[in-house]
PDB file of C-alpha atoms in Angstrom:
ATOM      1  CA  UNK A 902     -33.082  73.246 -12.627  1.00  0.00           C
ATOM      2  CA  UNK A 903     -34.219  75.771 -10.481  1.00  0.00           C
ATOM      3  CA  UNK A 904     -37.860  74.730 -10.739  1.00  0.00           C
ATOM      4  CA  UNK A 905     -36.555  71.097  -9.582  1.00  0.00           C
ATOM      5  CA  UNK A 906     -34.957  73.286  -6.797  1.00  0.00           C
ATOM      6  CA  UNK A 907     -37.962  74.701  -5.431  1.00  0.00           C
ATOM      7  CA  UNK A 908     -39.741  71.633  -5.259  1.00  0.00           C
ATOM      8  CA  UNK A 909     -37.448  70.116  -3.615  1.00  0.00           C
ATOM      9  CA  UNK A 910     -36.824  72.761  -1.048  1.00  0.00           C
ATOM     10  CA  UNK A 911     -41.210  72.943  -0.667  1.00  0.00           C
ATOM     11  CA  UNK A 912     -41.001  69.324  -0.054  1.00  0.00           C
ATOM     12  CA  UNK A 913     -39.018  69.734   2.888  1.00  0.00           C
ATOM     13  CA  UNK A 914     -40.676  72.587   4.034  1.00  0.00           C
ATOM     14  CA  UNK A 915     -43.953  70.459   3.949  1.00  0.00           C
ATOM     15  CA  UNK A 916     -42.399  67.466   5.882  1.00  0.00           C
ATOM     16  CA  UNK A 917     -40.591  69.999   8.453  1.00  0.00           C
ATOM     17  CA  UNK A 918     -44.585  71.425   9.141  1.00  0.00           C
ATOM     18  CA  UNK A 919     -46.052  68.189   9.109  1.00  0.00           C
ATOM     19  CA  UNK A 920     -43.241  67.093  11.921  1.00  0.00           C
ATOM     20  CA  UNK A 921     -43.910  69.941  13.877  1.00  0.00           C
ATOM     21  CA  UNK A 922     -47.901  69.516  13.355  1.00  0.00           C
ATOM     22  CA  UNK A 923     -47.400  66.026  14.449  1.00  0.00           C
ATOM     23  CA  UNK A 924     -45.365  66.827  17.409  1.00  0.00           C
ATOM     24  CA  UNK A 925     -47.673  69.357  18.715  1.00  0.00           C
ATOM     25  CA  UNK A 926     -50.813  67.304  18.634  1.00  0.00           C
ATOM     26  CA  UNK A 927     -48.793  64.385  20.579  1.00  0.00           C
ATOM     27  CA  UNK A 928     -47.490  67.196  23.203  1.00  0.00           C
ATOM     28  CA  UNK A 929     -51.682  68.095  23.534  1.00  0.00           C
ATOM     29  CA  UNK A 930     -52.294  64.219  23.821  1.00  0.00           C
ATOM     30  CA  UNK A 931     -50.074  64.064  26.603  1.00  0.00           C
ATOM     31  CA  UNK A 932     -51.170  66.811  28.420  1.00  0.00           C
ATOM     32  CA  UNK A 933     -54.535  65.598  27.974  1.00  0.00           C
ATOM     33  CA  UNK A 934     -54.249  62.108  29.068  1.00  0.00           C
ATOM     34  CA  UNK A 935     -51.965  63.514  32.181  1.00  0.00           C
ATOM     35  CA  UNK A 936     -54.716  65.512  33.313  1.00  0.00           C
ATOM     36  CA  UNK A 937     -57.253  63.107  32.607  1.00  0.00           C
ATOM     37  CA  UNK A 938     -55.312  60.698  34.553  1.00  0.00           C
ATOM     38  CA  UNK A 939     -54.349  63.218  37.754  1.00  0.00           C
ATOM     39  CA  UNK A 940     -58.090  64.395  37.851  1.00  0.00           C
ATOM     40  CA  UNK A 941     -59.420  60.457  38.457  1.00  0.00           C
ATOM     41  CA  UNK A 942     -56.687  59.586  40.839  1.00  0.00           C
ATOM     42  CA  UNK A 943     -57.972  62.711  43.023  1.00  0.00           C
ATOM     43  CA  UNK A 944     -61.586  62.137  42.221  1.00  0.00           C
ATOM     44  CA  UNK A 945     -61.627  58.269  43.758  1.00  0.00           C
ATOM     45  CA  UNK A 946     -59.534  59.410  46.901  1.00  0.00           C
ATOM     46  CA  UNK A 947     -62.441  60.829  48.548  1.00  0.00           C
ATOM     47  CA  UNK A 948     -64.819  57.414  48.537  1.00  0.00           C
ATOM     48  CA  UNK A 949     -62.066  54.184  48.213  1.00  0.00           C
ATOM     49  CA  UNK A 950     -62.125  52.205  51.188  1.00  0.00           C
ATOM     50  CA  UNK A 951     -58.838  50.210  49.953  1.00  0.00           C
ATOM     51  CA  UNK A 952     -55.514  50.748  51.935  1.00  0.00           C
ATOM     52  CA  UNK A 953     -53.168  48.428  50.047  1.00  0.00           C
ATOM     53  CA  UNK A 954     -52.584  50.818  47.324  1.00  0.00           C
ATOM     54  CA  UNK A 955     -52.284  53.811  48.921  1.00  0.00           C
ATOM     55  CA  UNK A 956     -48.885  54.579  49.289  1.00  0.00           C
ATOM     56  CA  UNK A 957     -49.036  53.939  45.172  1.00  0.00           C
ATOM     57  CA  UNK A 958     -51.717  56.814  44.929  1.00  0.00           C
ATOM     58  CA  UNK A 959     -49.929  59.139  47.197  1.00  0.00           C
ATOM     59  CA  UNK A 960     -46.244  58.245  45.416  1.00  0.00           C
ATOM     60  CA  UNK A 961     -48.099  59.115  41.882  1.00  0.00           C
ATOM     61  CA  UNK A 962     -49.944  62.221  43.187  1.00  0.00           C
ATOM     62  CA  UNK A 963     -46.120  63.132  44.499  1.00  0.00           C
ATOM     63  CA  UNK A 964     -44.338  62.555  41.457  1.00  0.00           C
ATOM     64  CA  UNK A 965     -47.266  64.904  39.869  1.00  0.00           C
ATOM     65  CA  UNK A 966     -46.529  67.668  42.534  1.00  0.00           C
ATOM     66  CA  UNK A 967     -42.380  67.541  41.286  1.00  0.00           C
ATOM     67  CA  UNK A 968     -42.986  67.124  38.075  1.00  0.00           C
ATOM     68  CA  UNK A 969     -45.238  70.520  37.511  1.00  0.00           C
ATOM     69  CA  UNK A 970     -42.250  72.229  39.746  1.00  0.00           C
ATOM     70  CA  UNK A 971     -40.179  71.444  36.897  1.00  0.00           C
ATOM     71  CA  UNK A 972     -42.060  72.058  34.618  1.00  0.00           C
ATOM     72  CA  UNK A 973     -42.788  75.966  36.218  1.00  0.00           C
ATOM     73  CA  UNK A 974     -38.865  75.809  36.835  1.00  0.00           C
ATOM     74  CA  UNK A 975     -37.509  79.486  35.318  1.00  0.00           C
ATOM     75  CA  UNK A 976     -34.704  77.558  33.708  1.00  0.00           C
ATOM     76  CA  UNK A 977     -37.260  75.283  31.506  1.00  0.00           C
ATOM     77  CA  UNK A 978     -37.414  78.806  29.621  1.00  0.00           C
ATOM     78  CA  UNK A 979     -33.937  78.365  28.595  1.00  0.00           C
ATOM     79  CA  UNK A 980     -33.727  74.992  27.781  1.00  0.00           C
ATOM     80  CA  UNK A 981     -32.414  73.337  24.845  1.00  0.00           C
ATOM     81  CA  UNK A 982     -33.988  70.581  22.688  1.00  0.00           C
ATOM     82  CA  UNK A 983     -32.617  67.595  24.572  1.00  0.00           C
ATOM     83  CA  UNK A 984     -33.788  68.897  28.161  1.00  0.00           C
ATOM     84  CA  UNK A 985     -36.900  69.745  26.393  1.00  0.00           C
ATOM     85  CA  UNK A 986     -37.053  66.351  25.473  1.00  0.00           C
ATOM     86  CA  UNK A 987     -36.494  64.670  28.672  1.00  0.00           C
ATOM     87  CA  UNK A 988     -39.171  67.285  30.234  1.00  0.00           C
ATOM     88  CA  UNK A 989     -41.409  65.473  27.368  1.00  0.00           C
ATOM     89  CA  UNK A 990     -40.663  62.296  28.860  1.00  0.00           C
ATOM     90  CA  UNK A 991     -41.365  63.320  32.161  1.00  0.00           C
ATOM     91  CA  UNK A 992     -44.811  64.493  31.231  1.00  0.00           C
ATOM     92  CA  UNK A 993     -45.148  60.661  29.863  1.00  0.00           C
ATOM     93  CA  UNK A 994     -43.879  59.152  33.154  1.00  0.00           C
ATOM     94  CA  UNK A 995     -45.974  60.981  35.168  1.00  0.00           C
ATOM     95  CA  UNK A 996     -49.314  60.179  33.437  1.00  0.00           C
ATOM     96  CA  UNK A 997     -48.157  56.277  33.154  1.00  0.00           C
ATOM     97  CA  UNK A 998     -47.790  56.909  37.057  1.00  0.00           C
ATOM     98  CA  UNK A 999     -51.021  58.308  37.550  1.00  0.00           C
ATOM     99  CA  UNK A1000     -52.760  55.438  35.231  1.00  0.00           C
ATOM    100  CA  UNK A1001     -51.274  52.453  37.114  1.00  0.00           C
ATOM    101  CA  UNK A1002     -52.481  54.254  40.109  1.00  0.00           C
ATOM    102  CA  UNK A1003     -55.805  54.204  39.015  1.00  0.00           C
ATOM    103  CA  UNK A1004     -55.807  50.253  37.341  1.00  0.00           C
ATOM    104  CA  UNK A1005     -54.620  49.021  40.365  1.00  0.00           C
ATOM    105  CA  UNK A1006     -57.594  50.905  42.471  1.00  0.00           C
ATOM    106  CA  UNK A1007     -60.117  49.608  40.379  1.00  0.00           C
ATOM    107  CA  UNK A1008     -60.676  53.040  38.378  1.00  0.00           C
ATOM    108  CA  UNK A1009     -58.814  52.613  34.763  1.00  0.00           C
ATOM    109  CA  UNK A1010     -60.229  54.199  31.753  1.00  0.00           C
ATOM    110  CA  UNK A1011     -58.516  51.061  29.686  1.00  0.00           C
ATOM    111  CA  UNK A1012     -59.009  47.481  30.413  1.00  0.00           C
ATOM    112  CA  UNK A1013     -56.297  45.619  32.269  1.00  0.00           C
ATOM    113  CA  UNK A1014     -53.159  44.043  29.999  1.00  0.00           C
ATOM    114  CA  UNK A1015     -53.581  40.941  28.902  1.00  0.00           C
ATOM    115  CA  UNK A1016     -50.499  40.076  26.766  1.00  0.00           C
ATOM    116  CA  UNK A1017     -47.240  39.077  28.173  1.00  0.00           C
ATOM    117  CA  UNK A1018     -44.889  40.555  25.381  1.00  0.00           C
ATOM    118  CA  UNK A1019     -43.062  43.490  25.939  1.00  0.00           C
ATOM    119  CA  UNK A1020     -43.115  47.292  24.453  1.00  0.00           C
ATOM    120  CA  UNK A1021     -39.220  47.541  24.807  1.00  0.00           C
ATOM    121  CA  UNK A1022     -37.055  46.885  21.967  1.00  0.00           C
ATOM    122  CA  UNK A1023     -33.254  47.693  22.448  1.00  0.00           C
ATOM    123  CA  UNK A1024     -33.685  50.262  25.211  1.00  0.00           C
ATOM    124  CA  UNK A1025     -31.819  47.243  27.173  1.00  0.00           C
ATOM    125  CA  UNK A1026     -29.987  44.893  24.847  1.00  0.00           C
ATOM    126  CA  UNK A1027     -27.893  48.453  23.991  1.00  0.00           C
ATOM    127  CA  UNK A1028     -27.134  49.401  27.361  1.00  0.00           C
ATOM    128  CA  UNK A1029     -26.451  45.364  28.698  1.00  0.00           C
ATOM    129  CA  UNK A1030     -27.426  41.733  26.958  1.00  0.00           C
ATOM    130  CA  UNK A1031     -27.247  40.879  30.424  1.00  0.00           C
ATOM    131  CA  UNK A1032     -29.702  43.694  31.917  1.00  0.00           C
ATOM    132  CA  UNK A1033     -31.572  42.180  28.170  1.00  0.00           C
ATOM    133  CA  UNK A1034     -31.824  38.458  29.294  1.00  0.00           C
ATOM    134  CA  UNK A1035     -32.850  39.669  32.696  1.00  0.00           C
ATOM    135  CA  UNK A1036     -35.866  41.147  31.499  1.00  0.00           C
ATOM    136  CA  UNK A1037     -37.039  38.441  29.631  1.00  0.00           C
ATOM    137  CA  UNK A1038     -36.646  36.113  32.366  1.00  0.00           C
ATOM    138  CA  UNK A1039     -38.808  38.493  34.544  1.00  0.00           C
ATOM    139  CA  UNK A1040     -41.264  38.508  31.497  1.00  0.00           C
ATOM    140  CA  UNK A1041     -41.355  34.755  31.021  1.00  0.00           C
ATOM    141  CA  UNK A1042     -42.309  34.694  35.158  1.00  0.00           C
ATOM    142  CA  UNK A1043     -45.866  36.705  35.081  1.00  0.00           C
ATOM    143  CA  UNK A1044     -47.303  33.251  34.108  1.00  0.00           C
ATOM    144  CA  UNK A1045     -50.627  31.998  36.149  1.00  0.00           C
ATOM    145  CA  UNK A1046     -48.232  28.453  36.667  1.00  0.00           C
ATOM    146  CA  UNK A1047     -46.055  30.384  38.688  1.00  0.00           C
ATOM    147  CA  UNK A1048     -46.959  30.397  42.617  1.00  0.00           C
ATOM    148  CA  UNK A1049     -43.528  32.777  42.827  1.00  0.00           C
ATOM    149  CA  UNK A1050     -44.714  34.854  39.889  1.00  0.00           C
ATOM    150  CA  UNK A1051     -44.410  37.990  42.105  1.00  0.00           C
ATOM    151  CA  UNK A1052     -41.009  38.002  43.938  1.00  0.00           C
ATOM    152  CA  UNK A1053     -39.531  36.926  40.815  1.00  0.00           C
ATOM    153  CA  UNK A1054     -40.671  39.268  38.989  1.00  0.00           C
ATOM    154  CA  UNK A1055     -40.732  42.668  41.232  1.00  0.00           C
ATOM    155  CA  UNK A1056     -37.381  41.346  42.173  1.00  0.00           C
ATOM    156  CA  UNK A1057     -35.579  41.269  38.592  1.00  0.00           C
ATOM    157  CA  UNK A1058     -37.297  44.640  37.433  1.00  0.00           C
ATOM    158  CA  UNK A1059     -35.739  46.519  41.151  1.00  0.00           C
ATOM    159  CA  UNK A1060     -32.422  45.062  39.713  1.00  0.00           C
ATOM    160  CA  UNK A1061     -32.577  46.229  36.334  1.00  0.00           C
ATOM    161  CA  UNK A1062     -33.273  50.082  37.246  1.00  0.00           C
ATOM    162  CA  UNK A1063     -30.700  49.731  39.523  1.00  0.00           C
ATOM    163  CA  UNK A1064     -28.188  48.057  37.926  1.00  0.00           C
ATOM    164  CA  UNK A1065     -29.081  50.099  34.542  1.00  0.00           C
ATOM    165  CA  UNK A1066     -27.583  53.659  36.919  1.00  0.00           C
ATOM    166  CA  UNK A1067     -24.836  51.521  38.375  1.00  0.00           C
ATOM    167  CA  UNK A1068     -23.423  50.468  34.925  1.00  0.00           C
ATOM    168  CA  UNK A1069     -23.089  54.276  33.794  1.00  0.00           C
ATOM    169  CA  UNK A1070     -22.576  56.108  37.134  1.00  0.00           C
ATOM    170  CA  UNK A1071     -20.482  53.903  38.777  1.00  0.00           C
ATOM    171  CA  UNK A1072     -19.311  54.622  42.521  1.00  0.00           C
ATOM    172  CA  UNK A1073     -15.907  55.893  41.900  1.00  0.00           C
ATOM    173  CA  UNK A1074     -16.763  57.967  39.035  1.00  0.00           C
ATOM    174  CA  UNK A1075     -19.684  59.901  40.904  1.00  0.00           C
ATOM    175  CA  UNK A1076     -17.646  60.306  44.187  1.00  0.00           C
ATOM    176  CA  UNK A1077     -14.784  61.857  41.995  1.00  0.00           C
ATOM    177  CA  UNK A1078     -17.254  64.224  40.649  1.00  0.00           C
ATOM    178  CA  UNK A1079     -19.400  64.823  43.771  1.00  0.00           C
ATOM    179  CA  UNK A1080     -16.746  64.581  46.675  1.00  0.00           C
ATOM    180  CA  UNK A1081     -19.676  65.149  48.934  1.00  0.00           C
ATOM    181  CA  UNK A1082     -22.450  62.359  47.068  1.00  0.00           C
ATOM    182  CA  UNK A1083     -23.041  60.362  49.785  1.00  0.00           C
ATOM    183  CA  UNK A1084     -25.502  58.811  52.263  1.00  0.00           C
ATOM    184  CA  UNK A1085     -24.927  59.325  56.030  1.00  0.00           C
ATOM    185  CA  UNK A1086     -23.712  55.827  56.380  1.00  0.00           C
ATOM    186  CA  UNK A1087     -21.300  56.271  53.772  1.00  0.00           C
ATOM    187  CA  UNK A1088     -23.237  54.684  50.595  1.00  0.00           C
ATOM    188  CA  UNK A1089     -22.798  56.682  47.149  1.00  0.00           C
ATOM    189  CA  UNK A1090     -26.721  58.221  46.929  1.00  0.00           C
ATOM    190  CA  UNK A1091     -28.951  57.332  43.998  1.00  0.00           C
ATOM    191  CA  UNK A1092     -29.418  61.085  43.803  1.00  0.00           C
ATOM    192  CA  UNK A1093     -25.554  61.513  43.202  1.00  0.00           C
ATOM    193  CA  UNK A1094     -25.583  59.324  40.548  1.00  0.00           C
ATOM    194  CA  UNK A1095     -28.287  60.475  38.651  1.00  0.00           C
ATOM    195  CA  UNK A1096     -27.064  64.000  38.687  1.00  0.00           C
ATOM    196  CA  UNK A1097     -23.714  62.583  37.082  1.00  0.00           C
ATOM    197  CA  UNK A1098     -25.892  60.729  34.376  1.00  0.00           C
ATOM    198  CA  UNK A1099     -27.811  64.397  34.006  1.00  0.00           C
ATOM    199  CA  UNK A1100     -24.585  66.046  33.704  1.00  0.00           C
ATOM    200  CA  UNK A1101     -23.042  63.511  30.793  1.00  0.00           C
ATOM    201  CA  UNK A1102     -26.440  64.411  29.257  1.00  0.00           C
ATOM    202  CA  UNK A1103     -26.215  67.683  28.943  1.00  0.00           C
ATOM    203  CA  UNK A1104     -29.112  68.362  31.533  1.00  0.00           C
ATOM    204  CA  UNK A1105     -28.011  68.664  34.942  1.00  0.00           C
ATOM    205  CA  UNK A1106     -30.546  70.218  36.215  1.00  0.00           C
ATOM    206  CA  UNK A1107     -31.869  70.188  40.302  1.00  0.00           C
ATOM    207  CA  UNK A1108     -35.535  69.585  39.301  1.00  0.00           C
ATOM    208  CA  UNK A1109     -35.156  67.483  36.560  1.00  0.00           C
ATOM    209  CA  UNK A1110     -32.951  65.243  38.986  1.00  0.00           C
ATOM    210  CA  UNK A1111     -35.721  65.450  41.610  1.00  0.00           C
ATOM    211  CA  UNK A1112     -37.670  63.808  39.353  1.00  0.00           C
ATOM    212  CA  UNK A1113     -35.499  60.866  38.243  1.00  0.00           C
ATOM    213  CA  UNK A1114     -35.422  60.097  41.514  1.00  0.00           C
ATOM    214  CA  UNK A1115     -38.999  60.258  42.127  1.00  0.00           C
ATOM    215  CA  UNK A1116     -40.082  58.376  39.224  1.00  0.00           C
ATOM    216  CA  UNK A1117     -37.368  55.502  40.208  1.00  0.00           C
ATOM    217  CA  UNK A1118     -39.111  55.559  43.707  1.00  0.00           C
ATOM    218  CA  UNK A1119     -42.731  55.526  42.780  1.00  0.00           C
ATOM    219  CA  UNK A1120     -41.552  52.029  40.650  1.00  0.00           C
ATOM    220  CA  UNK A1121     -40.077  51.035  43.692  1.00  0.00           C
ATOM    221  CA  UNK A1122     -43.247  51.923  45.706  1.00  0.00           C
ATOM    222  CA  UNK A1123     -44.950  49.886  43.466  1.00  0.00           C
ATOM    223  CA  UNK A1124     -42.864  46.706  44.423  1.00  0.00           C
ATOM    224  CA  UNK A1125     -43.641  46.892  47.555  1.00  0.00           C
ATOM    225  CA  UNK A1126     -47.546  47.662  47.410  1.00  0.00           C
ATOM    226  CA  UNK A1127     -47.532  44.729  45.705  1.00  0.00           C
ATOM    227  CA  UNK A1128     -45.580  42.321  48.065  1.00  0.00           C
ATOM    228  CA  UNK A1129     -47.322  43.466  50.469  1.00  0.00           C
ATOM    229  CA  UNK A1130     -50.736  42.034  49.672  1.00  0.00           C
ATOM    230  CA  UNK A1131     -51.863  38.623  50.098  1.00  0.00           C
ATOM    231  CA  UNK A1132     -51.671  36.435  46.488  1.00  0.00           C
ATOM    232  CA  UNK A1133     -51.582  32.876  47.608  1.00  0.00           C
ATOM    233  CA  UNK A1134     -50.945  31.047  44.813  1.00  0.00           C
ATOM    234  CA  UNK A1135     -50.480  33.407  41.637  1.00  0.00           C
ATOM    235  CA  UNK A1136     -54.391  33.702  40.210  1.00  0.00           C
ATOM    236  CA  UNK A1137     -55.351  35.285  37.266  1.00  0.00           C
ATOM    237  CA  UNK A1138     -55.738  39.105  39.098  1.00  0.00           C
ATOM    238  CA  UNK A1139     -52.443  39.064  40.727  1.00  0.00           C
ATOM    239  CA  UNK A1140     -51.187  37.888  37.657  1.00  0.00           C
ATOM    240  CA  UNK A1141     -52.937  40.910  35.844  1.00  0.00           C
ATOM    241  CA  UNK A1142     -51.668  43.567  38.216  1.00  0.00           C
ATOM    242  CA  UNK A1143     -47.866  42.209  37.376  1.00  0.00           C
ATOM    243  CA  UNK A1144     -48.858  43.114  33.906  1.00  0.00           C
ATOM    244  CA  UNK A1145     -49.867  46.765  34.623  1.00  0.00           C
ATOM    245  CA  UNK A1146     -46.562  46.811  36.763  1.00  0.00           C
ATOM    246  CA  UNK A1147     -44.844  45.621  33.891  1.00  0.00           C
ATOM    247  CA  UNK A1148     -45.956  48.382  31.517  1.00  0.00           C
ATOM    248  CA  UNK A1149     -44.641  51.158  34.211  1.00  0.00           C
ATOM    249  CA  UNK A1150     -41.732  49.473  34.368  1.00  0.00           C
ATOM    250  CA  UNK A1151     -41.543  49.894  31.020  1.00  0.00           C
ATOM    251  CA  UNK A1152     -41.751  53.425  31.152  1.00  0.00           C
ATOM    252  CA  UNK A1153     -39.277  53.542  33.596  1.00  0.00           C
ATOM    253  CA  UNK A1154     -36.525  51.889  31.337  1.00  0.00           C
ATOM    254  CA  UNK A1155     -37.219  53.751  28.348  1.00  0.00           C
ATOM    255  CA  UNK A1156     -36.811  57.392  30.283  1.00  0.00           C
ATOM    256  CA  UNK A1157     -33.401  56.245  31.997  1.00  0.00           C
ATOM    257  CA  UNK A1158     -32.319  54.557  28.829  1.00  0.00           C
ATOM    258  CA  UNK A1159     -32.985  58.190  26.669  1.00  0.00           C
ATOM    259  CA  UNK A1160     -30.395  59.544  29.382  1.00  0.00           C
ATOM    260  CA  UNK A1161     -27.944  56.733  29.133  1.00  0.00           C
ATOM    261  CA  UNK A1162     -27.742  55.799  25.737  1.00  0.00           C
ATOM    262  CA  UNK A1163     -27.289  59.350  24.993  1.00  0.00           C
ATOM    263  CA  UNK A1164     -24.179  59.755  26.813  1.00  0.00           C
TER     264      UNK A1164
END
């Protein structure tokens, strides 16, 4: 019985090391690609001639900038497992930044996306069917038949970040727990809001809310960059820059959706 015992208990000693062995090469993949990622953005500023992206490439070098001042934050010393893991996250996010960055400039180390599935699973179907069916539709519109392929689709994904903070933090709550959360003209701020999700979570911290808000702007940034340019009818490129969109959009929804389902 007691030799049965053992084994067991070295069993799970060998999976617990194998986790953490497995989690520790995935934390030095991320750091890798992040810095692999940061170091070609800032290599191909000093010779692109390109202006339509550049508000993307500054927003991503930005987000970079906030997210290494959390990351040096004292408190991250004193952080528990599910800050840690948003900070993990936020390492993720910020490299996906940086790499969408760099497809859209012309200087990816991957070739553009060709599929038009999707990586999510039930990051939205569990927070909304709704915010669910939206999604598709905006999937089902990056089609090379579709002259409105753009609007429609940087239009439904601005929705569904927003509307994925307004379900959870909405107005009344947030002004009831930040008296003082709002804009000049009177609107409840985005900021407010996302401190309130924080603070369900368990992680209410000023960086880490800094950078929510940064990595919902850079998406945003990336709306407009796009809308900006001039498509005509929806070719095969334009087509294949909605697809890199998509896949930071992606991103996007699974780090909000760690915060909200978690609440």
């Amino acid at each position: 019985m007691q030799k049965q015992t053992r084994k067991i208990e070295n069993g799970l000693k060998r999976e617990a090391t194998k986790a953490v062995n497995d989690h520790n090469r995935q934390v030095r993949a991320n750091r890798r690609r992040l810095e692999s990622e940061v170091a070609r953005l800032n290599r191909g500023q000093q010779h692109r001639t390109s202006v339509r992206y550049t508000v993307t490439r500054t927003s991503a070098l930005r987000l970079h900038t906030i997210y290494r001042e959390v990351e040096h934050s004292a408190s991250v010393q004193d952080w528990d497992e599910r800050r840690l893991a948003l900070l993990d996250l936020a390492e993720i996010e910020t490299a996906n930044s940086a790499h969408v960055a760099n497809a859209l400039l012309g200087d990816s180390s991957d070739d553009l996306p060709e599929r038009e599935g999707t990586a999510l699973t039930d990051e939205l179907s569990s927070v909304s069917d709704d915010l669910d069916k939206r999604w598709r539709g905006a999937l089902f519109s990056i089609s090379t038949d579709n002259p409105d392929a753009a609007r429609h689709f940087c239009t439904s994904a601005r929705e569904i970040l927003i509307e994925m903070i307004n379900l959870k933090a909405p107005d009344s709550a947030v002004v009831t727990a930040y008296p003082d959360g709002r804009t000049p003209d009177g609107r409840v701020a985005r900021r407010s809001k996302i401190r309130y999700l924080l603070d369900l979570y368990g992680a209410d911290d000023p960086s880490l809310g800094e950078f929510v808000d940064a990595d919902i702007d850079d998406v945003m940034n990336l709306f407009g960059a796009f809308n900006k340019g001039t498509h005509g009818d929806a070719g095969r490129y334009a087509v294949t820059e909605l697809r890199v969109i998509k896949t930071r959009v992606e991103g996007a929804v699974r780090f909000l959706s760690t915060v909200i389902r978690s609440i």
